Every structure is written in structure tokens, then in C-alpha cells.
Amino acid sequence: MLTLGSNTKQTGITTAENFVRLKGHIFFAVVAFLVYVYGVQSGWGGATADDGSFFLRYAENMTHGEFWKWNLGESPIWGSSAPLYPLYLSLLMKLGASPLVALVGGGSLLGCLALTLTSWMLVRQFGYIAGALFVACTFSDGLFMWFAGTAGLESPLTIAVLSYGLWALLKSKSGIHVGVAAGLLAVQKLDLIPAAFFLICAWSVSTRSIPVKSIVLAAAIAATWYGFAWIYFGLPVPNSFITKTFFQNQQPYITWQWFGKYLLIENNHYWIVILALAKLIKLDKKSAPLIIFLGGLTVTHLIAYSLKFPLERYDWYAMPSLYSLFILGSLGAQSIWNIGTKYTYIIKLLLIVFLGYIVSQSYTIGKQTTLGVQHYLNLEKDRTNAGMWVSEHTPKNFKLLTCWGSPAFFSHRQSYDSSFLNRHYESSDLIATYAPEVIITDTGRVGDSYTLVKIFNKAINVGINYPFGVHIRNDVLSQVTDVDHTLKACSASNSCASIDTPFIDLIAKPVLGDKYGVLRIDEKPDTIFVHPGETQPTSFELDSSKFEKWGVTSLTLTASVSPHVPENVIARGGAVVGVTVYQQDNVTAERKVVKSGEPTTISLPIVKDGNYRVVIDNNKVVDTNWVLIKLEQKK
């Protein structure tokens, strides 16, 4: 008889029971797929990770018959570390999908199908508890679902190849499939070669033999690709692998603990680790090959990335290990469920409560993570918009220099990749060597021959101050449209700083009033929210010398009552403030009273005689004194 958590692969059952079992499996798979579709859709933030555009650029060039080429007509280069992914994307594009649909939709579909297949196999082979917990854990992990779906990175294909390896091990009963899966793992990414090795080992344990056929087939596939790469690219490893060796002595932003903490502790993962350990304690013959395959991969990556970690957090590097950990944890839960004692029902009840707690906590953390990802993607939108602007407002024969993927792809032109991930390393100055007409970088000065014409920094509205600047070579400036001429003053070093710096970051010596004093950024970067204290005003200073260095000639402050003040507060005479401006204890702007619907504007010339101090009092009315102060700069 089949029960909720029972092993659904049983013998000696009737045809009717077999039919019921089949329907249950199909229903589970459909529900799991819909859950995953909802998961990736709810995580969509309107943009992809920048590295995803690397794959798009290669894929688009493949549709023109030029494979693994950063620029059409140039020599091929193995830039992206997952060489099979652009092939998949180019196939979708050839079938009519737009590049973004291929990347986001195609990646999400592949990820959802691979995860559904995995959960279905767990149900079939071990039981519903294992399959259901795997779905719950993966769905609840915000970063995992983003990488498996809409991030635009290679993780969907990585998970698909791993799930194929899982199927080959558990269901195929064929050494041929095991060999093909191992070969594809070795090709998909260099760091999956250990996964290929442990898959072969797991198959050997499962069959109690040396799987010569699988080994030969896997070796043939891997040797074919890496031999082809050596001939076609001139290197048997990704160019990015070589490039990173030139920068390995740079100071990293992370420590050796990054990978272990992310994999084993963060996002509620430690509970999954405990469940996985429970499976290791109660090891059985049926699950031993799976432990070898997935456990070997996880331990190898944990050791490797702890000893040799990247310069910054690349959390998607952990996706193979995290995928494996979720499976092992699910098997641990199933093994606890299967314990047969006189306390079986108590154990199962406690397990359900425990798993419910884990999943609910993970879901809460995952939602917060998803919001964080969507918040971060505002920066990626700016980066993408910079490339789109170049495509629309500059001649197509203008060449672009940038270190980012999205500007390179969305500008649709020849691009010099200054990150050298998709270009062989050059020690010379690329700007001096190639004199590109367009450069997309930050807003700092790039040389006397270039002018900053456009800034993309809408992410500042959500608190991310990472502006992207478009610089045009001076001799071709007349051929560019939609130039922001107010940026012409940015010819000197750091003269653009005040343009893209939030008002809150330009103030000096803030003093909060007692009890109610507040001074913070508002919804717009050029505006701050101020609340005076109960008996003491709130104040701040503006450094004239700093603005003068930036080329600013005058400042204009506009103070107004916040539109969010309730109507009843205004009706009873609340929401009133007084604004006074001093310079060296002298009144520069006489005190003005600001009421709802009655803003005030104060103009301040840039002088060398000291800072301006702006003082906001409550006009002797302590009642919702919410005031917004906007800063305008004239150059």
C-alpha cells in the first residue's frame, strides 16, 4: 500500500495500484513545475546579471554563423566559461526567440524542467517526502531560484546536466548515459570535472564493476571538446581562466570563508546540512551511489573554493553544490520518515513540524533575498540603458570600449572588452592603442580627448550610487545625438562628483534635533527628508569649497512640506517649519516659514568664506514637521 512518504518504487502491486501511482507521479511533477514557474516569475526584476549578456553576444554571433566570437569577423575566443550555453541560446534565437526571451525565458524553462525532473526522480526512487522537500527548499531559496531562472547565467544548463547525470545514475540503467552525462559535465564547466569523476565512481559502485564503456565515452567527449578548443581557440581552457591569473595577486573583497558560509550556513542552509548528515548516518545501498556523486562534488567544491576563492562573491559558483546539498538533505528527511519503530507516528509528526518550520523560515528569508536581488537589478538596468543609448544615439561604426557585458551587447557594435574575459590580455592602454569613439565606464575623467555626454544613475533612487558614464571622443562628438550639455563642465578630474552624488552625501556636520530629529535621503537623490527636534532644530552644512572644486557656481535650496502629511494635521495647523541659512554665524538667508502648499526657495552663491549652515526649526509647533529640501546645482 502506498502512503504519503513511502518509497513509490515497489514490486508486487496490482495494475490498479500502479495506475494510481503513475497518476500521483504525474500530478506531483505538474505541481512542481508550476511551483518553479511561479518561483522564477516572481523573482524577475526587469534585468539580468551583467555576465548574462556575455552569453547573449556569443549566441547572437552564432546565429550569423560565427561561433564563439566576441566580434564578428575576429578570431574565436573561449570567453564565457560555459561554452555550451550560448549554443543553446542561439538555437532558441534561430527558432524565433528574441535575445532577451531566449536568455530569460529559455533559461527559466530549462531550469524549471531540470528541477522538476530531479524532484520527480526523488519521488519515484525514494518517496514523496524527499521530492516535496527538494521542491520546497529550492523554491524557497531566493538566490537559487534567481540563478536557476532569470539571472541570465549558465546555472540552468548546469542544473540540467547534473539532473541528466542523476537520471543516468538512478533510472537509465545504462552506462552509455552515464558516460555521456559525465562527458557533458566535463565540458560544461571546468569545475564540474570532479562531478564527472564522481558520477563514474558512483556508477562503478552501483554496478560493482569498472565501467570501461562509460569511462571511454566520457573521456572521448571531453577530449573532443578540449582538443577542439586547443585547435580552434589556441587554448584548452577558457580565456577568462587565463585572465584571472594576471589579477590573482589583487586584494580580494572576500575571505576563504565565503563559499563555506554561503553553502552551509546562510539562507537557512544549516538545517539542510543537518538533514544531509542524517542520511550519511543511515546510509543504505540504494542511496550510496548518489552520496558518492553529489557528496563528492560538494566536498570537492567546498575544499577548492575555500583554498582558491575569487576576488568577489560569485554565489552562482555554488549552485552545483547547493543543488547537491538540497538533494542530500531531502534524502535525509526521507530516511527519518522511513524509520520503523513503535514511535513511528510520533517521529513522523515531529518531522512534519520540523520540516514545516525549516520551509517557512527559508521562505521568509528567500522573499527578502528576492527583494534584495530586485533592488540590485536597478543597477543592471542603468548598465543596460547605457548600452541601449549608445545603440540609438551614435553611428553604428563607432567602436565601444567597456568592461561590462550589457553595454557591449545592447550597443550592437564592435566592442573592446577591457575586462579581458572575452579578449586576450593586453598590458598596453586600450584607449591609447585603439582610440574607440565610445567608452562606457564610470563618470570620472578618461582623458583630454573624451567628453562625458550622458550619465545613467536611476538606481540612486533606491539608494544605489553607482553611476555609469558614456564618454565620446571629442572629434566625433558632433555625430552624437541626445548629448547632455550640462555635463561639459566635467572635463576636469572629479568635477562630475556632485552631479551623481545624493544630496544626503553632500552635507557635512549634521546635527539632529532632540527627540524627533531626522535627516535622511528621500525618494529622489537630490532631496532629503528633515524633521526638527522638539526644542532644538535639525541642521547641516554645505561645504562651499567642495562645490567650487566641482565647478558649481551657485546652489538653490527648495524647502516644502512633505506631500505625505495627513490632511487633518494640516487642518489643525501642524506641518510647519522655519528655515534659516547662516554663514560663519552671520545670517545669509533670513528665516522663512514653510507651510503646506507654500514652499520657499533660497539661492546661495558659492563663496570661499566658509560653509553654509542650514537650520530647520519646528516654528514652535511640535506636530508632524515633515519637510523636504531639494538641492539644485548650477555650473
XYZ file of C-alpha atoms in Angstrom:
635
model
C 0.000 0.000 0.000
C 1.251 3.481 -0.880
C 1.315 6.171 1.772
C 2.387 9.826 1.729
C 6.051 9.303 2.407
C 6.539 5.784 1.206
C 9.003 4.579 -1.367
C 6.928 4.718 -4.535
C 9.062 2.250 -6.423
C 7.580 -1.010 -5.184
C 7.083 -4.518 -6.511
C 4.128 -6.838 -6.162
C 1.468 -4.186 -6.630
C -1.677 -4.550 -8.704
C -2.379 -2.877 -12.041
C -4.845 -0.537 -10.365
C -2.298 0.479 -7.745
C 0.283 1.001 -10.462
C -2.123 3.311 -12.303
C -2.769 5.291 -9.134
C 0.953 5.559 -8.548
C 1.529 6.806 -12.103
C -1.173 9.447 -11.765
C 0.332 10.545 -8.466
C 3.748 10.963 -10.049
C 2.347 12.933 -12.971
C 0.323 15.160 -10.667
C 3.369 15.783 -8.475
C 5.531 16.680 -11.484
C 2.918 19.102 -12.842
C 2.540 20.814 -9.473
C 6.318 21.002 -9.020
C 6.755 22.546 -12.466
C 4.069 25.173 -11.788
C 5.677 25.983 -8.443
C 9.018 26.532 -10.161
C 7.453 28.657 -12.895
C 5.891 30.840 -10.225
C 9.220 30.995 -8.405
C 11.264 32.232 -11.357
C 8.493 34.602 -12.483
C 8.172 36.236 -9.069
C 11.939 36.723 -8.986
C 12.092 38.611 -12.286
C 13.370 42.116 -11.721
C 13.380 43.560 -15.236
C 17.056 42.901 -15.984
C 19.658 40.146 -15.914
C 23.072 39.837 -14.337
C 25.705 41.574 -16.441
C 27.575 38.366 -17.259
C 24.437 37.017 -18.914
C 24.987 39.480 -21.747
C 28.319 37.791 -22.466
C 26.378 34.676 -23.434
C 23.925 36.740 -25.478
C 26.689 38.344 -27.506
C 28.234 34.976 -28.364
C 24.814 33.478 -29.118
C 23.809 36.323 -31.426
C 27.051 35.986 -33.365
C 26.415 32.243 -33.635
C 23.141 32.993 -35.424
C 25.309 34.661 -38.083
C 27.396 31.517 -38.432
C 30.356 32.749 -36.370
C 30.854 30.539 -33.327
C 32.402 31.705 -30.054
C 33.370 35.103 -31.463
C 33.135 38.276 -29.437
C 33.145 40.455 -32.559
C 32.056 39.310 -35.998
C 35.000 38.713 -38.290
C 37.528 38.372 -35.471
C 39.323 35.269 -34.237
C 37.252 32.978 -31.978
C 37.773 33.094 -28.240
C 36.544 30.875 -25.426
C 35.396 33.756 -23.274
C 32.389 32.518 -21.314
C 33.363 29.626 -19.084
C 30.284 27.570 -20.067
C 30.743 27.076 -23.835
C 27.541 25.071 -24.371
C 25.153 27.716 -23.054
C 25.463 30.178 -25.968
C 24.809 27.232 -28.305
C 21.511 26.606 -26.525
C 20.598 30.310 -26.651
C 21.485 30.618 -30.337
C 19.215 27.662 -31.124
C 16.304 29.410 -29.413
C 17.103 32.621 -31.280
C 17.215 30.736 -34.579
C 13.755 29.380 -33.746
C 12.467 32.946 -33.483
C 13.001 33.972 -29.873
C 14.338 37.452 -29.222
C 17.685 37.574 -27.400
C 16.146 38.569 -24.067
C 13.370 35.978 -24.338
C 15.961 33.324 -25.185
C 18.101 34.276 -22.197
C 15.374 34.791 -19.601
C 12.587 32.573 -20.913
C 14.839 29.855 -22.291
C 16.975 29.776 -19.174
C 13.943 29.722 -16.879
C 12.254 26.937 -18.848
C 15.392 24.814 -18.784
C 15.886 25.404 -15.068
C 12.253 24.613 -14.214
C 12.276 21.416 -16.266
C 15.576 20.242 -14.759
C 14.416 20.868 -11.193
C 11.070 19.199 -11.912
C 12.859 16.154 -13.316
C 15.021 15.984 -10.200
C 12.063 16.164 -7.822
C 10.171 13.549 -9.863
C 13.129 11.166 -9.674
C 13.373 11.642 -5.921
C 9.692 10.797 -5.535
C 9.981 7.774 -7.802
C 13.128 6.408 -6.213
C 12.847 7.408 -2.557
C 9.448 8.847 -1.666
C 7.218 11.896 -1.605
C 8.929 13.425 1.418
C 12.232 13.619 -0.479
C 10.646 15.078 -3.606
C 8.420 17.550 -1.790
C 11.198 18.824 0.470
C 13.501 19.277 -2.521
C 10.844 21.391 -4.257
C 10.188 23.392 -1.092
C 13.871 24.053 -0.389
C 14.806 25.072 -3.919
C 11.685 27.181 -4.407
C 12.186 28.959 -1.063
C 15.808 29.877 -1.745
C 15.650 33.261 -3.457
C 19.180 33.280 -4.864
C 18.987 29.670 -6.034
C 15.755 30.337 -7.949
C 17.199 33.513 -9.477
C 20.309 31.762 -10.720
C 18.244 28.791 -11.923
C 15.896 31.088 -13.821
C 16.057 34.738 -14.798
C 19.610 35.741 -13.816
C 20.830 35.024 -17.351
C 23.802 32.958 -16.194
C 24.745 29.390 -17.099
C 23.204 27.817 -13.977
C 20.062 26.453 -15.732
C 22.187 24.387 -18.106
C 24.479 23.323 -15.264
C 21.485 22.076 -13.270
C 20.089 20.392 -16.389
C 23.323 18.473 -16.993
C 23.510 17.498 -13.316
C 19.909 16.287 -13.419
C 20.743 14.254 -16.527
C 23.610 12.700 -14.596
C 21.217 11.971 -11.740
C 18.763 10.322 -14.134
C 21.546 8.301 -15.751
C 22.591 7.052 -12.329
C 19.143 6.310 -10.911
C 16.868 5.484 -13.823
C 18.647 4.781 -17.091
C 20.399 1.546 -16.111
C 22.775 2.360 -18.955
C 26.487 3.010 -18.823
C 26.150 4.902 -22.099
C 24.002 7.596 -20.498
C 26.394 7.778 -17.565
C 29.315 8.278 -19.944
C 27.501 10.959 -21.945
C 26.444 12.774 -18.766
C 29.978 12.656 -17.374
C 31.381 13.955 -20.650
C 28.893 16.836 -20.754
C 29.682 17.747 -17.150
C 33.383 17.915 -18.006
C 32.630 20.206 -20.956
C 30.010 22.424 -19.311
C 32.486 23.952 -16.832
C 35.987 23.192 -15.661
C 34.852 22.970 -12.060
C 32.379 20.218 -12.988
C 35.154 17.818 -13.994
C 35.116 16.453 -10.395
C 31.368 15.866 -10.807
C 32.099 13.805 -13.916
C 34.675 11.790 -12.000
C 32.363 11.079 -9.059
C 29.500 10.161 -11.396
C 31.698 7.470 -12.930
C 32.719 6.323 -9.437
C 29.085 6.183 -8.344
C 28.171 4.109 -11.383
C 31.062 1.782 -10.651
C 29.788 1.228 -7.101
C 26.248 0.749 -8.387
C 27.267 -1.893 -10.936
C 30.106 -3.344 -8.847
C 32.371 -3.200 -11.871
C 34.796 -0.942 -13.668
C 32.579 0.873 -16.206
C 35.003 0.851 -19.123
C 32.350 1.869 -21.630
C 31.294 4.875 -19.539
C 34.883 5.945 -18.932
C 35.803 5.706 -22.616
C 32.688 7.602 -23.698
C 33.158 10.381 -21.119
C 36.847 10.691 -21.979
C 36.050 10.806 -25.694
C 33.515 13.626 -25.260
C 35.837 15.634 -23.015
C 38.881 15.037 -25.222
C 36.904 16.025 -28.316
C 35.905 19.363 -26.824
C 39.221 20.264 -25.219
C 41.123 19.121 -28.297
C 38.823 21.214 -30.468
C 39.303 24.154 -28.099
C 43.078 23.890 -28.309
C 42.951 23.955 -32.101
C 40.097 26.453 -32.557
C 40.863 28.898 -29.744
C 44.554 28.209 -29.280
C 43.931 27.314 -25.630
C 42.390 24.245 -23.968
C 40.924 26.380 -21.156
C 38.643 29.458 -21.081
C 40.317 32.797 -21.745
C 38.757 34.070 -18.510
C 40.745 31.408 -16.645
C 43.969 32.815 -18.106
C 42.961 36.427 -17.483
C 42.238 35.811 -13.820
C 45.773 34.537 -13.315
C 47.032 38.042 -14.179
C 44.948 39.533 -11.360
C 45.288 36.797 -8.745
C 47.509 38.981 -6.553
C 44.881 41.707 -6.195
C 43.313 42.179 -2.792
C 40.048 40.164 -2.738
C 36.813 41.558 -1.334
C 36.022 38.238 0.353
C 37.847 35.701 2.508
C 38.324 31.959 2.293
C 35.158 31.536 4.392
C 32.854 32.854 1.653
C 31.979 29.568 -0.054
C 31.543 27.533 3.104
C 29.387 30.143 4.832
C 27.161 30.616 1.808
C 26.767 26.897 1.109
C 26.457 25.554 4.645
C 25.114 28.382 6.812
C 23.481 31.310 5.025
C 19.827 31.349 3.941
C 18.875 28.616 6.445
C 21.162 26.085 4.731
C 22.465 24.717 8.043
C 19.185 22.849 8.581
C 19.654 21.125 5.225
C 23.199 20.209 6.240
C 21.855 18.566 9.411
C 19.352 16.546 7.376
C 22.082 15.556 4.923
C 24.232 14.314 7.810
C 21.265 12.245 8.978
C 21.323 10.499 5.620
C 25.034 9.797 5.929
C 24.421 8.198 9.329
C 21.668 5.997 7.901
C 23.392 5.091 4.640
C 21.867 2.327 2.529
C 22.784 0.503 -0.635
C 20.250 2.303 -2.817
C 21.414 5.806 -1.950
C 25.165 5.116 -1.702
C 25.900 5.897 -5.401
C 24.002 9.164 -5.054
C 26.025 10.102 -1.976
C 29.244 9.429 -3.878
C 28.170 11.524 -6.879
C 26.676 14.530 -5.096
C 28.662 14.361 -1.877
C 31.936 14.061 -3.758
C 31.068 17.115 -5.856
C 30.056 19.157 -2.809
C 33.127 18.329 -0.733
C 35.469 18.960 -3.676
C 33.970 22.388 -4.382
C 33.983 23.254 -0.682
C 37.696 22.497 -0.413
C 38.647 24.030 -3.769
C 36.812 27.335 -3.335
C 37.981 27.671 0.261
C 41.604 27.294 -0.819
C 41.279 29.314 -4.048
C 38.432 31.803 -3.897
C 37.589 34.566 -6.407
C 38.156 38.275 -5.829
C 34.494 38.881 -5.009
C 31.322 36.929 -4.296
C 30.269 34.811 -7.256
C 27.494 32.944 -5.487
C 26.427 31.081 -8.615
C 29.687 29.134 -8.355
C 27.974 27.301 -5.501
C 24.897 26.261 -7.498
C 26.110 22.699 -8.262
C 26.985 22.135 -4.600
C 23.773 23.731 -3.371
C 21.718 21.620 -5.789
C 23.505 18.550 -4.415
C 23.015 19.641 -0.812
C 19.267 20.093 -1.291
C 19.039 16.558 -2.674
C 21.092 15.074 0.156
C 19.047 16.948 2.754
C 15.836 15.704 1.163
C 17.119 12.134 1.307
C 17.934 12.651 4.978
C 14.368 13.732 5.693
C 13.052 10.716 3.809
C 15.289 8.355 5.776
C 13.945 9.771 9.054
C 10.392 9.348 7.765
C 11.111 5.714 6.927
C 12.252 4.821 10.456
C 10.141 1.922 11.649
C 9.600 1.732 15.432
C 6.661 1.736 17.797
C 7.087 5.527 17.873
C 6.813 5.850 14.095
C 3.798 8.163 14.089
C 5.325 10.454 16.689
C 8.549 10.638 14.680
C 6.630 11.457 11.510
C 4.564 14.114 13.233
C 7.651 15.756 14.695
C 9.386 15.556 11.316
C 6.484 17.288 9.568
C 6.518 20.064 12.172
C 10.293 20.394 11.870
C 10.243 20.491 8.059
C 7.382 22.984 8.140
C 9.470 25.236 10.362
C 12.501 24.945 8.062
C 10.498 25.676 4.925
C 8.598 28.610 6.454
C 11.816 30.180 7.710
C 13.548 29.565 4.387
C 10.626 31.078 2.501
C 10.751 34.241 4.618
C 14.497 34.579 4.089
C 14.068 33.779 0.392
C 11.492 36.537 -0.073
C 13.881 39.025 1.493
C 16.667 37.772 -0.757
C 14.463 38.132 -3.829
C 13.657 41.714 -2.873
C 17.382 42.337 -2.469
C 18.070 40.931 -5.933
C 15.329 43.060 -7.475
C 16.751 46.079 -5.667
C 20.223 45.327 -7.064
C 18.835 44.916 -10.592
C 18.125 48.650 -10.701
C 21.875 48.986 -11.181
C 21.802 46.459 -14.034
C 19.034 48.463 -15.699
C 21.302 51.517 -15.692
C 24.117 49.488 -17.217
C 21.786 48.094 -19.883
C 20.298 51.513 -20.640
C 23.779 52.915 -21.218
C 24.323 50.347 -23.973
C 20.881 50.980 -25.480
C 21.531 54.719 -25.528
C 24.782 54.181 -27.440
C 22.933 51.991 -29.954
C 20.283 54.644 -30.525
C 22.305 57.854 -30.478
C 25.686 57.046 -32.034
C 26.647 55.820 -35.530
C 26.874 52.035 -35.855
C 30.500 52.218 -36.992
C 31.561 53.779 -33.678
C 33.564 51.279 -31.652
C 32.951 50.822 -27.926
C 35.310 50.181 -25.031
C 33.766 48.778 -21.859
C 34.429 46.121 -19.257
C 30.766 45.099 -18.930
C 28.611 42.679 -20.873
C 25.303 44.544 -21.043
C 26.694 47.735 -22.633
C 28.661 45.586 -25.087
C 25.626 43.563 -26.153
C 22.915 46.221 -26.153
C 25.062 48.760 -28.022
C 25.161 46.334 -31.006
C 28.594 47.218 -32.335
C 32.227 46.190 -32.276
C 33.404 46.197 -28.690
C 36.766 46.119 -26.942
C 36.333 44.135 -23.727
C 38.540 45.863 -21.166
C 37.778 43.161 -18.579
C 39.815 40.796 -20.815
C 37.390 37.983 -20.042
C 36.432 37.935 -23.711
C 39.658 39.314 -25.092
C 43.254 38.177 -24.816
C 45.075 40.171 -22.169
C 46.989 43.257 -23.300
C 49.196 45.209 -20.942
C 49.032 48.364 -23.070
C 46.499 51.173 -22.626
C 43.497 50.150 -24.756
C 42.309 53.746 -25.091
C 45.666 54.910 -26.414
C 46.028 51.862 -28.656
C 42.575 51.721 -30.250
C 41.099 55.207 -29.633
C 37.482 53.963 -29.502
C 34.819 56.504 -30.311
C 32.726 55.494 -27.275
C 33.708 54.482 -23.747
C 31.245 53.283 -21.114
C 32.753 53.370 -17.649
C 32.161 55.474 -14.533
C 31.797 59.265 -14.581
C 35.443 60.013 -13.867
C 37.687 61.680 -16.396
C 39.115 59.279 -19.019
C 41.391 61.715 -20.858
C 41.580 65.073 -22.610
C 40.292 63.541 -25.851
C 36.919 62.459 -24.427
C 33.828 64.242 -23.132
C 31.247 62.837 -20.746
C 27.899 63.174 -22.528
C 25.478 61.014 -20.570
C 25.072 59.617 -17.052
C 22.874 56.655 -16.123
C 22.186 56.534 -12.417
C 18.485 55.921 -11.794
C 19.462 53.281 -9.255
C 20.291 56.139 -6.940
C 16.531 56.459 -6.396
C 16.690 53.199 -4.437
C 19.923 54.066 -2.645
C 22.476 52.549 -5.058
C 25.002 55.184 -6.064
C 26.893 53.532 -8.938
C 26.693 55.863 -11.951
C 27.611 54.770 -15.468
C 29.000 57.391 -17.815
C 29.131 57.475 -21.610
C 32.222 59.257 -22.929
C 32.567 60.297 -26.584
C 35.801 61.092 -28.396
C 35.862 64.845 -28.976
C 36.478 64.778 -32.736
C 33.257 62.796 -33.381
C 31.089 64.483 -30.773
C 29.052 66.310 -33.425
C 27.766 62.967 -34.763
C 26.118 62.050 -31.456
C 22.535 62.955 -30.530
C 20.843 63.471 -27.151
C 24.005 64.870 -25.555
C 23.600 66.229 -22.036
C 25.389 69.554 -22.448
C 25.198 70.303 -18.731
C 27.988 67.757 -18.314
C 30.512 69.759 -20.328
C 31.968 71.076 -17.081
C 33.139 67.543 -16.354
C 36.425 67.941 -18.203
C 38.486 68.200 -15.023
C 39.157 65.273 -12.735
C 36.283 64.525 -10.317
C 34.302 67.563 -11.500
C 31.227 65.367 -12.045
C 31.099 64.148 -8.482
C 28.315 66.448 -7.285
C 26.086 65.527 -10.232
C 25.665 61.882 -9.360
C 26.166 62.084 -5.599
C 22.989 62.014 -3.470
C 22.224 65.207 -1.603
C 22.498 63.312 1.681
C 26.136 62.506 0.873
C 26.962 66.159 0.123
C 26.019 67.511 3.534
C 28.544 67.979 6.341
C 28.324 68.147 10.138
C 24.684 67.068 10.527
C 23.092 67.816 13.915
C 19.774 66.184 14.796
C 17.262 67.962 16.974
C 16.267 66.397 20.284
C 13.691 63.575 20.441
C 12.267 63.851 16.898
C 15.267 64.959 14.835
C 15.635 63.175 11.474
C 17.892 63.745 8.479
C 17.805 61.118 5.695
C 17.626 60.612 1.947
C 14.187 60.903 0.365
C 12.729 59.071 -2.635
C 14.743 61.231 -5.054
C 18.529 61.521 -4.756
C 18.541 65.330 -4.933
C 16.147 65.596 -1.987
C 16.462 64.971 1.742
C 13.813 64.489 4.413
C 14.264 66.633 7.533
C 12.415 66.709 10.846
C 13.371 69.233 13.552
C 13.586 68.288 17.214
C 11.139 69.054 19.977
C 13.084 72.023 21.358
C 16.248 72.014 19.228
C 16.465 72.452 15.439
C 17.986 69.984 12.986
C 20.842 71.418 10.929
C 23.549 70.563 8.412
C 26.344 72.291 6.492
C 27.237 72.611 2.800
C 30.954 72.903 2.026
C 31.373 75.766 -0.473
C 34.970 74.886 -1.302
C 33.971 71.363 -2.320
C 31.262 72.608 -4.675
C 33.646 75.193 -6.116
C 36.137 72.432 -6.932
C 33.371 70.642 -8.818
C 32.670 73.700 -10.946
C 29.422 74.673 -9.209
C 28.734 78.431 -9.193
C 25.550 78.550 -7.118
C 23.139 76.399 -5.114
C 19.370 76.569 -4.855
C 17.518 75.027 -1.927
C 13.771 74.456 -2.185
C 12.015 73.601 1.083
C 8.478 72.208 1.059
C 6.205 70.249 3.358
C 6.076 66.548 2.526
C 3.034 65.545 0.449
C 2.596 62.559 2.770
C 1.450 64.719 5.695
C -2.157 63.771 6.601
C -4.854 66.333 5.793
C -6.081 66.510 9.386
C -2.589 67.566 10.532
C -2.593 70.466 8.083
C -6.125 71.433 9.111
C -5.120 71.776 12.764
C -2.075 73.924 11.942
C 0.662 71.309 12.054
C 3.365 70.511 9.490
C 5.076 73.907 9.708
C 8.832 74.613 9.849
C 11.186 77.552 9.790
C 14.315 77.569 7.597
C 17.335 79.822 8.182
C 20.749 79.804 6.485
C 23.917 81.023 8.211
C 27.500 81.527 7.130
C 30.131 81.965 9.838
C 27.408 82.859 12.381
C 26.009 85.518 10.062
C 22.500 85.162 8.654
C 22.784 84.661 4.889
C 19.115 83.896 4.229
C 16.530 85.290 6.633
C 14.268 82.796 8.357
C 11.345 81.723 6.214
C 8.282 79.807 7.342
C 7.333 76.810 5.211
C 3.734 75.562 5.222
C 1.797 73.033 3.177
C 1.380 74.426 -0.325
C 3.786 77.278 0.467
C 7.348 76.170 -0.386
C 10.293 78.514 -0.194
C 13.377 78.834 -2.386
C 16.795 80.009 -1.210
C 19.649 80.831 -3.608
C 23.218 80.601 -2.344
C 26.269 81.756 -4.306
C 29.440 79.701 -3.977
C 31.901 81.703 -1.888
C 35.244 80.941 -0.267
C 34.446 82.359 3.149
C 33.171 79.205 4.856
C 30.399 76.666 4.893
C 26.703 77.384 4.781
C 24.707 76.047 7.741
C 21.048 75.280 7.063
C 18.871 75.266 10.198
C 15.341 73.831 10.319
C 13.156 74.530 13.397
C 9.568 73.492 14.185
C 8.164 77.041 14.311
C 7.144 76.275 17.913
C 4.617 73.724 16.665
C 5.534 70.125 17.505
C 3.230 68.364 15.066
C 4.345 66.279 12.061
C 7.032 68.736 10.923
C 7.905 66.791 7.767
C 9.908 68.898 5.351
C 11.654 68.045 2.073
C 14.682 70.038 0.936
C 15.743 69.776 -2.691
C 19.205 70.801 -3.927
C 19.832 72.216 -7.391
C 23.341 72.992 -8.639
C 24.242 75.490 -11.317
C 27.517 75.311 -13.229
